[in-house]
């Protein structure tokens, strides 16, 4: 029986051709959805059953039950159809939890996209499902924060708006947890992060995606997205003052040089100051169509340079401590010339995180993937520097 919810969870036996799958909720196997999409035929359902899938979440508004799409072929691919793949990289104990975290991330992305589509279409807006996911993200940050931060390193140049908002949400949850904020506040900050840039749907694509420096007139248009975000969210049921503050004030600066209201000093609350730091950190580390993203350590320098004038100096210091000397998802060069991905921080020994070794830097070839705890007494390797994965043609998403 399918519930009245727009995104019900159903048993695999109830899945029908034409239904749009948002996420796998439970399973016995280790299959993942590479991209959400519509189930085209019974063969795809059979494949899900074979791979141990038990329950899935579907989007009824995007399902086409009356007229299912024809089977997808190699000659005529369906870009909206469900795609399945086995996870890449290392299989480690507790990976079932990691799969659940991936699905949570995927579900949040899908609900984000639905919210934006509804806004563009002028349809009624309901943030209930997104609020539920935000609460789950906060809970997951407490139990598996490093895994969540790893996912925030997966980026695609053509999906910046949603990925930036997802990452701001994750980073706010992580930062707020580090600062000891109440979980109820963390949920509001997380949902505020997910929605903070929604006003960009009103920004012309020619300005939003311009491959170069904006003119003064174009920058004035770009700045308006904050006002649009405020207006959209203020008119949305369920939005709290904290969520509204994240959206409306994340471009304000301590010295009053920010926008849109040129707030300064004590006019900037803790949440505004946190949002400003997190927003800039993620923005400068992101690859865009027209620019290459910085490494986390470079982003820290940008924040430190702007401390006192633009950002709260004490909060910048605490944010860097929160993220760690080598943030999760950073590619590092080890003393034995191996490249490794930082998977888990070590608060007691920040220079010795848990890493995943993947590549030989001098011989230029991939290695058998394995985990290495740099804090163990038996391990002699140390980190020499951070590395840009693009310098070696490495796609981090394959190993996270």
PDB file of N, CA and C in Angstrom, residues 175-274:
ATOM      1  N   UNK A 175      30.381  22.370  11.957  1.00  0.00           N
ATOM      2  CA  UNK A 175      30.902  23.505  12.723  1.00  0.00           C
ATOM      3  C   UNK A 175      30.066  23.729  13.979  1.00  0.00           C
ATOM      4  N   UNK A 176      28.754  23.683  13.831  1.00  0.00           N
ATOM      5  CA  UNK A 176      27.863  23.875  14.974  1.00  0.00           C
ATOM      6  C   UNK A 176      28.035  22.802  16.031  1.00  0.00           C
ATOM      7  N   UNK A 177      28.250  21.563  15.582  1.00  0.00           N
ATOM      8  CA  UNK A 177      28.495  20.465  16.524  1.00  0.00           C
ATOM      9  C   UNK A 177      29.785  20.722  17.294  1.00  0.00           C
ATOM     10  N   UNK A 178      30.810  21.176  16.579  1.00  0.00           N
ATOM     11  CA  UNK A 178      32.098  21.473  17.214  1.00  0.00           C
ATOM     12  C   UNK A 178      31.953  22.580  18.253  1.00  0.00           C
ATOM     13  N   UNK A 179      31.083  23.556  17.964  1.00  0.00           N
ATOM     14  CA  UNK A 179      30.870  24.678  18.887  1.00  0.00           C
ATOM     15  C   UNK A 179      29.935  24.319  20.038  1.00  0.00           C
ATOM     16  N   UNK A 180      29.353  23.130  20.001  1.00  0.00           N
ATOM     17  CA  UNK A 180      28.486  22.682  21.087  1.00  0.00           C
ATOM     18  C   UNK A 180      27.076  23.226  21.038  1.00  0.00           C
ATOM     19  N   UNK A 181      26.589  23.586  19.847  1.00  0.00           N
ATOM     20  CA  UNK A 181      25.223  24.108  19.731  1.00  0.00           C
ATOM     21  C   UNK A 181      24.202  22.989  19.907  1.00  0.00           C
ATOM     22  N   UNK A 182      23.001  23.357  20.336  1.00  0.00           N
ATOM     23  CA  UNK A 182      21.931  22.384  20.527  1.00  0.00           C
ATOM     24  C   UNK A 182      21.535  21.754  19.192  1.00  0.00           C
ATOM     25  N   UNK A 183      21.084  20.503  19.252  1.00  0.00           N
ATOM     26  CA  UNK A 183      20.715  19.797  18.024  1.00  0.00           C
ATOM     27  C   UNK A 183      19.570  20.494  17.288  1.00  0.00           C
ATOM     28  N   UNK A 184      18.656  21.086  18.033  1.00  0.00           N
ATOM     29  CA  UNK A 184      17.540  21.786  17.390  1.00  0.00           C
ATOM     30  C   UNK A 184      18.054  22.960  16.560  1.00  0.00           C
ATOM     31  N   UNK A 185      19.096  23.625  17.065  1.00  0.00           N
ATOM     32  CA  UNK A 185      19.706  24.739  16.329  1.00  0.00           C
ATOM     33  C   UNK A 185      20.466  24.209  15.117  1.00  0.00           C
ATOM     34  N   UNK A 186      21.161  23.079  15.298  1.00  0.00           N
ATOM     35  CA  UNK A 186      21.901  22.483  14.189  1.00  0.00           C
ATOM     36  C   UNK A 186      20.969  22.105  13.045  1.00  0.00           C
ATOM     37  N   UNK A 187      19.780  21.607  13.385  1.00  0.00           N
ATOM     38  CA  UNK A 187      18.812  21.260  12.344  1.00  0.00           C
ATOM     39  C   UNK A 187      18.409  22.506  11.556  1.00  0.00           C
ATOM     40  N   UNK A 188      18.177  23.610  12.264  1.00  0.00           N
ATOM     41  CA  UNK A 188      17.794  24.849  11.591  1.00  0.00           C
ATOM     42  C   UNK A 188      18.928  25.365  10.710  1.00  0.00           C
ATOM     43  N   UNK A 189      20.154  25.301  11.219  1.00  0.00           N
ATOM     44  CA  UNK A 189      21.304  25.746  10.433  1.00  0.00           C
ATOM     45  C   UNK A 189      21.487  24.873   9.192  1.00  0.00           C
ATOM     46  N   UNK A 190      21.280  23.564   9.354  1.00  0.00           N
ATOM     47  CA  UNK A 190      21.434  22.638   8.236  1.00  0.00           C
ATOM     48  C   UNK A 190      20.396  22.902   7.155  1.00  0.00           C
ATOM     49  N   UNK A 191      19.148  23.049   7.560  1.00  0.00           N
ATOM     50  CA  UNK A 191      18.097  23.335   6.578  1.00  0.00           C
ATOM     51  C   UNK A 191      18.299  24.715   5.963  1.00  0.00           C
ATOM     52  N   UNK A 192      18.757  25.661   6.776  1.00  0.00           N
ATOM     53  CA  UNK A 192      19.075  26.987   6.245  1.00  0.00           C
ATOM     54  C   UNK A 192      20.171  26.915   5.199  1.00  0.00           C
ATOM     55  N   UNK A 193      21.176  26.060   5.453  1.00  0.00           N
ATOM     56  CA  UNK A 193      22.252  25.868   4.482  1.00  0.00           C
ATOM     57  C   UNK A 193      21.749  25.255   3.187  1.00  0.00           C
ATOM     58  N   UNK A 194      20.870  24.271   3.297  1.00  0.00           N
ATOM     59  CA  UNK A 194      20.315  23.619   2.105  1.00  0.00           C
ATOM     60  C   UNK A 194      19.563  24.609   1.214  1.00  0.00           C
ATOM     61  N   UNK A 195      18.983  25.635   1.837  1.00  0.00           N
ATOM     62  CA  UNK A 195      18.127  26.566   1.095  1.00  0.00           C
ATOM     63  C   UNK A 195      18.732  27.961   0.933  1.00  0.00           C
ATOM     64  N   UNK A 196      19.947  28.175   1.406  1.00  0.00           N
ATOM     65  CA  UNK A 196      20.459  29.545   1.529  1.00  0.00           C
ATOM     66  C   UNK A 196      20.648  30.263   0.187  1.00  0.00           C
ATOM     67  N   UNK A 197      20.863  29.532  -0.884  1.00  0.00           N
ATOM     68  CA  UNK A 197      21.106  30.157  -2.186  1.00  0.00           C
ATOM     69  C   UNK A 197      19.948  29.974  -3.156  1.00  0.00           C
ATOM     70  N   UNK A 198      18.786  29.643  -2.638  1.00  0.00           N
ATOM     71  CA  UNK A 198      17.657  29.335  -3.514  1.00  0.00           C
ATOM     72  C   UNK A 198      17.282  30.518  -4.401  1.00  0.00           C
ATOM     73  N   UNK A 199      17.595  31.725  -3.962  1.00  0.00           N
ATOM     74  CA  UNK A 199      17.278  32.910  -4.755  1.00  0.00           C
ATOM     75  C   UNK A 199      18.027  32.987  -6.067  1.00  0.00           C
ATOM     76  N   UNK A 200      19.064  32.151  -6.235  1.00  0.00           N
ATOM     77  CA  UNK A 200      19.819  32.168  -7.486  1.00  0.00           C
ATOM     78  C   UNK A 200      19.009  31.652  -8.673  1.00  0.00           C
ATOM     79  N   UNK A 201      17.857  31.039  -8.398  1.00  0.00           N
ATOM     80  CA  UNK A 201      17.014  30.618  -9.515  1.00  0.00           C
ATOM     81  C   UNK A 201      16.471  31.840 -10.257  1.00  0.00           C
ATOM     82  N   UNK A 202      16.531  33.016  -9.607  1.00  0.00           N
ATOM     83  CA  UNK A 202      16.063  34.251 -10.224  1.00  0.00           C
ATOM     84  C   UNK A 202      17.192  34.986 -10.955  1.00  0.00           C
ATOM     85  N   UNK A 203      18.418  34.493 -10.803  1.00  0.00           N
ATOM     86  CA  UNK A 203      19.562  35.130 -11.445  1.00  0.00           C
ATOM     87  C   UNK A 203      19.709  34.607 -12.865  1.00  0.00           C
ATOM     88  N   UNK A 204      19.827  35.470 -13.863  1.00  0.00           N
ATOM     89  CA  UNK A 204      19.992  35.014 -15.253  1.00  0.00           C
ATOM     90  C   UNK A 204      21.208  34.096 -15.391  1.00  0.00           C
ATOM     91  N   UNK A 205      21.063  33.022 -16.166  1.00  0.00           N
ATOM     92  CA  UNK A 205      22.165  32.080 -16.360  1.00  0.00           C
ATOM     93  C   UNK A 205      23.413  32.758 -16.910  1.00  0.00           C
ATOM     94  N   UNK A 206      23.210  33.754 -17.746  1.00  0.00           N
ATOM     95  CA  UNK A 206      24.352  34.450 -18.347  1.00  0.00           C
ATOM     96  C   UNK A 206      25.215  35.127 -17.297  1.00  0.00           C
ATOM     97  N   UNK A 207      24.595  35.527 -16.195  1.00  0.00           N
ATOM     98  CA  UNK A 207      25.324  36.143 -15.086  1.00  0.00           C
ATOM     99  C   UNK A 207      25.825  35.059 -14.128  1.00  0.00           C
ATOM    100  N   UNK A 208      24.941  34.129 -13.795  1.00  0.00           N
ATOM    101  CA  UNK A 208      25.259  33.089 -12.815  1.00  0.00           C
ATOM    102  C   UNK A 208      26.444  32.230 -13.261  1.00  0.00           C
ATOM    103  N   UNK A 209      26.525  31.932 -14.554  1.00  0.00           N
ATOM    104  CA  UNK A 209      27.553  31.020 -15.065  1.00  0.00           C
ATOM    105  C   UNK A 209      28.558  31.710 -15.984  1.00  0.00           C
ATOM    106  N   UNK A 210      28.686  33.011 -15.864  1.00  0.00           N
ATOM    107  CA  UNK A 210      29.612  33.735 -16.725  1.00  0.00           C
ATOM    108  C   UNK A 210      31.057  33.271 -16.494  1.00  0.00           C
ATOM    109  N   UNK A 211      31.761  32.851 -17.549  1.00  0.00           N
ATOM    110  CA  UNK A 211      33.141  32.366 -17.404  1.00  0.00           C
ATOM    111  C   UNK A 211      34.149  33.510 -17.370  1.00  0.00           C
ATOM    112  N   UNK A 212      34.059  34.338 -16.368  1.00  0.00           N
ATOM    113  CA  UNK A 212      34.966  35.474 -16.266  1.00  0.00           C
ATOM    114  C   UNK A 212      34.470  36.457 -15.227  1.00  0.00           C
ATOM    115  N   UNK A 213      35.197  37.548 -15.066  1.00  0.00           N
ATOM    116  CA  UNK A 213      34.841  38.551 -14.069  1.00  0.00           C
ATOM    117  C   UNK A 213      33.553  39.261 -14.443  1.00  0.00           C
ATOM    118  N   UNK A 214      32.689  39.464 -13.451  1.00  0.00           N
ATOM    119  CA  UNK A 214      31.426  40.154 -13.680  1.00  0.00           C
ATOM    120  C   UNK A 214      31.656  41.663 -13.780  1.00  0.00           C
ATOM    121  N   UNK A 215      30.865  42.319 -14.618  1.00  0.00           N
ATOM    122  CA  UNK A 215      30.885  43.783 -14.658  1.00  0.00           C
ATOM    123  C   UNK A 215      30.187  44.306 -13.411  1.00  0.00           C
ATOM    124  N   UNK A 216      30.307  45.589 -13.141  1.00  0.00           N
ATOM    125  CA  UNK A 216      29.631  46.166 -11.973  1.00  0.00           C
ATOM    126  C   UNK A 216      28.125  45.946 -12.053  1.00  0.00           C
ATOM    127  N   UNK A 217      27.576  46.075 -13.245  1.00  0.00           N
ATOM    128  CA  UNK A 217      26.133  45.883 -13.427  1.00  0.00           C
ATOM    129  C   UNK A 217      25.747  44.429 -13.188  1.00  0.00           C
ATOM    130  N   UNK A 218      26.561  43.506 -13.691  1.00  0.00           N
ATOM    131  CA  UNK A 218      26.283  42.076 -13.501  1.00  0.00           C
ATOM    132  C   UNK A 218      26.427  41.684 -12.039  1.00  0.00           C
ATOM    133  N   UNK A 219      27.418  42.256 -11.348  1.00  0.00           N
ATOM    134  CA  UNK A 219      27.604  41.933  -9.939  1.00  0.00           C
ATOM    135  C   UNK A 219      26.424  42.448  -9.107  1.00  0.00           C
ATOM    136  N   UNK A 220      25.876  43.581  -9.502  1.00  0.00           N
ATOM    137  CA  UNK A 220      24.690  44.113  -8.822  1.00  0.00           C
ATOM    138  C   UNK A 220      23.518  43.153  -8.982  1.00  0.00           C
ATOM    139  N   UNK A 221      23.397  42.558 -10.167  1.00  0.00           N
ATOM    140  CA  UNK A 221      22.340  41.567 -10.411  1.00  0.00           C
ATOM    141  C   UNK A 221      22.590  40.318  -9.573  1.00  0.00           C
ATOM    142  N   UNK A 222      23.859  39.888  -9.521  1.00  0.00           N
ATOM    143  CA  UNK A 222      24.206  38.699  -8.737  1.00  0.00           C
ATOM    144  C   UNK A 222      23.889  38.893  -7.256  1.00  0.00           C
ATOM    145  N   UNK A 223      24.186  40.083  -6.730  1.00  0.00           N
ATOM    146  CA  UNK A 223      23.936  40.349  -5.307  1.00  0.00           C
ATOM    147  C   UNK A 223      22.459  40.232  -4.950  1.00  0.00           C
ATOM    148  N   UNK A 224      21.603  40.442  -5.926  1.00  0.00           N
ATOM    149  CA  UNK A 224      20.161  40.391  -5.666  1.00  0.00           C
ATOM    150  C   UNK A 224      19.682  39.001  -5.261  1.00  0.00           C
ATOM    151  N   UNK A 225      20.505  37.967  -5.510  1.00  0.00           N
ATOM    152  CA  UNK A 225      20.049  36.616  -5.174  1.00  0.00           C
ATOM    153  C   UNK A 225      19.780  36.478  -3.676  1.00  0.00           C
ATOM    154  N   UNK A 226      20.500  37.235  -2.863  1.00  0.00           N
ATOM    155  CA  UNK A 226      20.294  37.156  -1.411  1.00  0.00           C
ATOM    156  C   UNK A 226      18.916  37.691  -1.049  1.00  0.00           C
ATOM    157  N   UNK A 227      18.525  38.778  -1.673  1.00  0.00           N
ATOM    158  CA  UNK A 227      17.193  39.346  -1.432  1.00  0.00           C
ATOM    159  C   UNK A 227      16.122  38.380  -1.900  1.00  0.00           C
ATOM    160  N   UNK A 228      16.345  37.767  -3.063  1.00  0.00           N
ATOM    161  CA  UNK A 228      15.385  36.784  -3.583  1.00  0.00           C
ATOM    162  C   UNK A 228      15.264  35.597  -2.629  1.00  0.00           C
ATOM    163  N   UNK A 229      16.407  35.113  -2.111  1.00  0.00           N
ATOM    164  CA  UNK A 229      16.381  33.986  -1.163  1.00  0.00           C
ATOM    165  C   UNK A 229      15.558  34.341   0.063  1.00  0.00           C
ATOM    166  N   UNK A 230      15.799  35.535   0.599  1.00  0.00           N
ATOM    167  CA  UNK A 230      15.062  35.996   1.771  1.00  0.00           C
ATOM    168  C   UNK A 230      13.564  36.033   1.493  1.00  0.00           C
ATOM    169  N   UNK A 231      13.187  36.608   0.376  1.00  0.00           N
ATOM    170  CA  UNK A 231      11.769  36.763   0.050  1.00  0.00           C
ATOM    171  C   UNK A 231      11.091  35.417  -0.173  1.00  0.00           C
ATOM    172  N   UNK A 232      11.780  34.507  -0.868  1.00  0.00           N
ATOM    173  CA  UNK A 232      11.215  33.181  -1.132  1.00  0.00           C
ATOM    174  C   UNK A 232      11.001  32.416   0.171  1.00  0.00           C
ATOM    175  N   UNK A 233      12.022  32.410   1.024  1.00  0.00           N
ATOM    176  CA  UNK A 233      11.935  31.640   2.262  1.00  0.00           C
ATOM    177  C   UNK A 233      10.975  32.279   3.262  1.00  0.00           C
ATOM    178  N   UNK A 234      10.921  33.597   3.294  1.00  0.00           N
ATOM    179  CA  UNK A 234      10.007  34.270   4.220  1.00  0.00           C
ATOM    180  C   UNK A 234       8.561  33.895   3.914  1.00  0.00           C
ATOM    181  N   UNK A 235       8.282  33.615   2.637  1.00  0.00           N
ATOM    182  CA  UNK A 235       6.926  33.258   2.230  1.00  0.00           C
ATOM    183  C   UNK A 235       6.673  31.751   2.289  1.00  0.00           C
ATOM    184  N   UNK A 236       7.662  30.994   2.782  1.00  0.00           N
ATOM    185  CA  UNK A 236       7.555  29.534   2.833  1.00  0.00           C
ATOM    186  C   UNK A 236       7.200  29.062   4.236  1.00  0.00           C
ATOM    187  N   UNK A 237       6.168  28.258   4.350  1.00  0.00           N
ATOM    188  CA  UNK A 237       5.744  27.715   5.640  1.00  0.00           C
ATOM    189  C   UNK A 237       6.824  26.816   6.233  1.00  0.00           C
ATOM    190  N   UNK A 238       7.113  27.000   7.518  1.00  0.00           N
ATOM    191  CA  UNK A 238       8.079  26.153   8.212  1.00  0.00           C
ATOM    192  C   UNK A 238       9.460  26.744   8.329  1.00  0.00           C
ATOM    193  N   UNK A 239       9.696  27.885   7.690  1.00  0.00           N
ATOM    194  CA  UNK A 239      11.007  28.528   7.763  1.00  0.00           C
ATOM    195  C   UNK A 239      11.108  29.322   9.064  1.00  0.00           C
ATOM    196  N   UNK A 240      12.198  29.101   9.810  1.00  0.00           N
ATOM    197  CA  UNK A 240      12.397  29.778  11.090  1.00  0.00           C
ATOM    198  C   UNK A 240      13.304  30.999  10.914  1.00  0.00           C
ATOM    199  N   UNK A 241      13.346  31.891  11.910  1.00  0.00           N
ATOM    200  CA  UNK A 241      14.249  33.052  11.829  1.00  0.00           C
ATOM    201  C   UNK A 241      15.710  32.673  11.608  1.00  0.00           C
ATOM    202  N   UNK A 242      16.159  31.574  12.209  1.00  0.00           N
ATOM    203  CA  UNK A 242      17.551  31.143  12.028  1.00  0.00           C
ATOM    204  C   UNK A 242      17.817  30.748  10.584  1.00  0.00           C
ATOM    205  N   UNK A 243      16.908  29.998   9.976  1.00  0.00           N
ATOM    206  CA  UNK A 243      17.065  29.609   8.567  1.00  0.00           C
ATOM    207  C   UNK A 243      17.076  30.842   7.679  1.00  0.00           C
ATOM    208  N   UNK A 244      16.196  31.776   7.991  1.00  0.00           N
ATOM    209  CA  UNK A 244      16.101  33.004   7.205  1.00  0.00           C
ATOM    210  C   UNK A 244      17.392  33.816   7.327  1.00  0.00           C
ATOM    211  N   UNK A 245      17.969  33.800   8.513  1.00  0.00           N
ATOM    212  CA  UNK A 245      19.200  34.549   8.761  1.00  0.00           C
ATOM    213  C   UNK A 245      20.365  33.999   7.941  1.00  0.00           C
ATOM    214  N   UNK A 246      20.458  32.674   7.866  1.00  0.00           N
ATOM    215  CA  UNK A 246      21.522  32.053   7.072  1.00  0.00           C
ATOM    216  C   UNK A 246      21.411  32.489   5.615  1.00  0.00           C
ATOM    217  N   UNK A 247      20.188  32.487   5.097  1.00  0.00           N
ATOM    218  CA  UNK A 247      19.972  32.854   3.696  1.00  0.00           C
ATOM    219  C   UNK A 247      20.204  34.347   3.452  1.00  0.00           C
ATOM    220  N   UNK A 248      19.734  35.164   4.368  1.00  0.00           N
ATOM    221  CA  UNK A 248      19.749  36.617   4.146  1.00  0.00           C
ATOM    222  C   UNK A 248      21.095  37.270   4.444  1.00  0.00           C
ATOM    223  N   UNK A 249      21.900  36.658   5.336  1.00  0.00           N
ATOM    224  CA  UNK A 249      23.084  37.365   5.847  1.00  0.00           C
ATOM    225  C   UNK A 249      24.429  36.721   5.534  1.00  0.00           C
ATOM    226  N   UNK A 250      24.466  35.630   4.782  1.00  0.00           N
ATOM    227  CA  UNK A 250      25.745  34.923   4.626  1.00  0.00           C
ATOM    228  C   UNK A 250      26.774  35.700   3.809  1.00  0.00           C
ATOM    229  N   UNK A 251      26.357  36.795   3.156  1.00  0.00           N
ATOM    230  CA  UNK A 251      27.317  37.639   2.432  1.00  0.00           C
ATOM    231  C   UNK A 251      27.642  38.942   3.184  1.00  0.00           C
ATOM    232  N   UNK A 252      27.151  39.076   4.396  1.00  0.00           N
ATOM    233  CA  UNK A 252      27.496  40.248   5.212  1.00  0.00           C
ATOM    234  C   UNK A 252      28.889  40.052   5.805  1.00  0.00           C
ATOM    235  N   UNK A 253      29.588  41.167   6.090  1.00  0.00           N
ATOM    236  CA  UNK A 253      30.954  41.110   6.598  1.00  0.00           C
ATOM    237  C   UNK A 253      31.096  42.021   7.826  1.00  0.00           C
ATOM    238  N   UNK A 254      32.042  41.695   8.700  1.00  0.00           N
ATOM    239  CA  UNK A 254      32.203  42.420   9.965  1.00  0.00           C
ATOM    240  C   UNK A 254      32.418  43.921   9.779  1.00  0.00           C
ATOM    241  N   UNK A 255      33.139  44.311   8.729  1.00  0.00           N
ATOM    242  CA  UNK A 255      33.444  45.732   8.533  1.00  0.00           C
ATOM    243  C   UNK A 255      32.371  46.481   7.745  1.00  0.00           C
ATOM    244  N   UNK A 256      31.248  45.793   7.454  1.00  0.00           N
ATOM    245  CA  UNK A 256      30.158  46.445   6.737  1.00  0.00           C
ATOM    246  C   UNK A 256      30.299  46.447   5.229  1.00  0.00           C
ATOM    247  N   UNK A 257      31.318  45.776   4.719  1.00  0.00           N
ATOM    248  CA  UNK A 257      31.557  45.768   3.271  1.00  0.00           C
ATOM    249  C   UNK A 257      30.733  44.709   2.532  1.00  0.00           C
ATOM    250  N   UNK A 258      29.973  43.927   3.276  1.00  0.00           N
ATOM    251  CA  UNK A 258      29.181  42.876   2.643  1.00  0.00           C
ATOM    252  C   UNK A 258      27.876  43.391   2.078  1.00  0.00           C
ATOM    253  N   UNK A 259      27.000  42.463   1.714  1.00  0.00           N
ATOM    254  CA  UNK A 259      25.701  42.840   1.140  1.00  0.00           C
ATOM    255  C   UNK A 259      24.646  41.826   1.572  1.00  0.00           C
ATOM    256  N   UNK A 260      23.361  42.152   1.478  1.00  0.00           N
ATOM    257  CA  UNK A 260      22.793  43.341   0.817  1.00  0.00           C
ATOM    258  C   UNK A 260      22.589  44.546   1.744  1.00  0.00           C
ATOM    259  N   UNK A 261      22.664  44.330   3.101  1.00  0.00           N
ATOM    260  CA  UNK A 261      22.294  45.430   4.007  1.00  0.00           C
ATOM    261  C   UNK A 261      23.484  46.120   4.654  1.00  0.00           C
ATOM    262  N   UNK A 262      24.697  45.678   4.328  1.00  0.00           N
ATOM    263  CA  UNK A 262      25.922  46.261   4.891  1.00  0.00           C
ATOM    264  C   UNK A 262      25.903  46.260   6.420  1.00  0.00           C
ATOM    265  N   UNK A 263      25.457  45.153   6.986  1.00  0.00           N
ATOM    266  CA  UNK A 263      25.494  44.997   8.439  1.00  0.00           C
ATOM    267  C   UNK A 263      26.956  44.920   8.880  1.00  0.00           C
ATOM    268  N   UNK A 264      27.224  45.270  10.140  1.00  0.00           N
ATOM    269  CA  UNK A 264      28.600  45.187  10.615  1.00  0.00           C
ATOM    270  C   UNK A 264      28.656  44.986  12.127  1.00  0.00           C
ATOM    271  N   UNK A 265      29.816  44.541  12.574  1.00  0.00           N
ATOM    272  CA  UNK A 265      30.064  44.382  14.005  1.00  0.00           C
ATOM    273  C   UNK A 265      29.025  43.557  14.724  1.00  0.00           C
ATOM    274  N   UNK A 266      28.467  44.129  15.784  1.00  0.00           N
ATOM    275  CA  UNK A 266      27.517  43.412  16.627  1.00  0.00           C
ATOM    276  C   UNK A 266      26.184  43.123  15.936  1.00  0.00           C
ATOM    277  N   UNK A 267      25.976  43.711  14.772  1.00  0.00           N
ATOM    278  CA  UNK A 267      24.755  43.400  14.019  1.00  0.00           C
ATOM    279  C   UNK A 267      24.800  41.999  13.423  1.00  0.00           C
ATOM    280  N   UNK A 268      25.984  41.408  13.387  1.00  0.00           N
ATOM    281  CA  UNK A 268      26.154  40.067  12.841  1.00  0.00           C
ATOM    282  C   UNK A 268      26.121  39.047  13.980  1.00  0.00           C
ATOM    283  N   UNK A 269      25.114  38.205  13.983  1.00  0.00           N
ATOM    284  CA  UNK A 269      24.972  37.193  15.028  1.00  0.00           C
ATOM    285  C   UNK A 269      25.964  36.049  14.823  1.00  0.00           C
ATOM    286  N   UNK A 270      26.010  35.143  15.777  1.00  0.00           N
ATOM    287  CA  UNK A 270      26.870  33.963  15.666  1.00  0.00           C
ATOM    288  C   UNK A 270      26.551  33.178  14.401  1.00  0.00           C
ATOM    289  N   UNK A 271      25.256  32.982  14.116  1.00  0.00           N
ATOM    290  CA  UNK A 271      24.859  32.179  12.957  1.00  0.00           C
ATOM    291  C   UNK A 271      25.268  32.854  11.646  1.00  0.00           C
ATOM    292  N   UNK A 272      25.163  34.168  11.594  1.00  0.00           N
ATOM    293  CA  UNK A 272      25.585  34.906  10.407  1.00  0.00           C
ATOM    294  C   UNK A 272      27.094  34.771  10.213  1.00  0.00           C
ATOM    295  N   UNK A 273      27.843  34.895  11.295  1.00  0.00           N
ATOM    296  CA  UNK A 273      29.308  34.810  11.221  1.00  0.00           C
ATOM    297  C   UNK A 273      29.754  33.409  10.801  1.00  0.00           C
ATOM    298  N   UNK A 274      29.077  32.398  11.332  1.00  0.00           N
ATOM    299  CA  UNK A 274      29.374  31.017  10.931  1.00  0.00           C
ATOM    300  C   UNK A 274      29.082  30.808   9.450  1.00  0.00           C
TER     301      UNK A 274
END
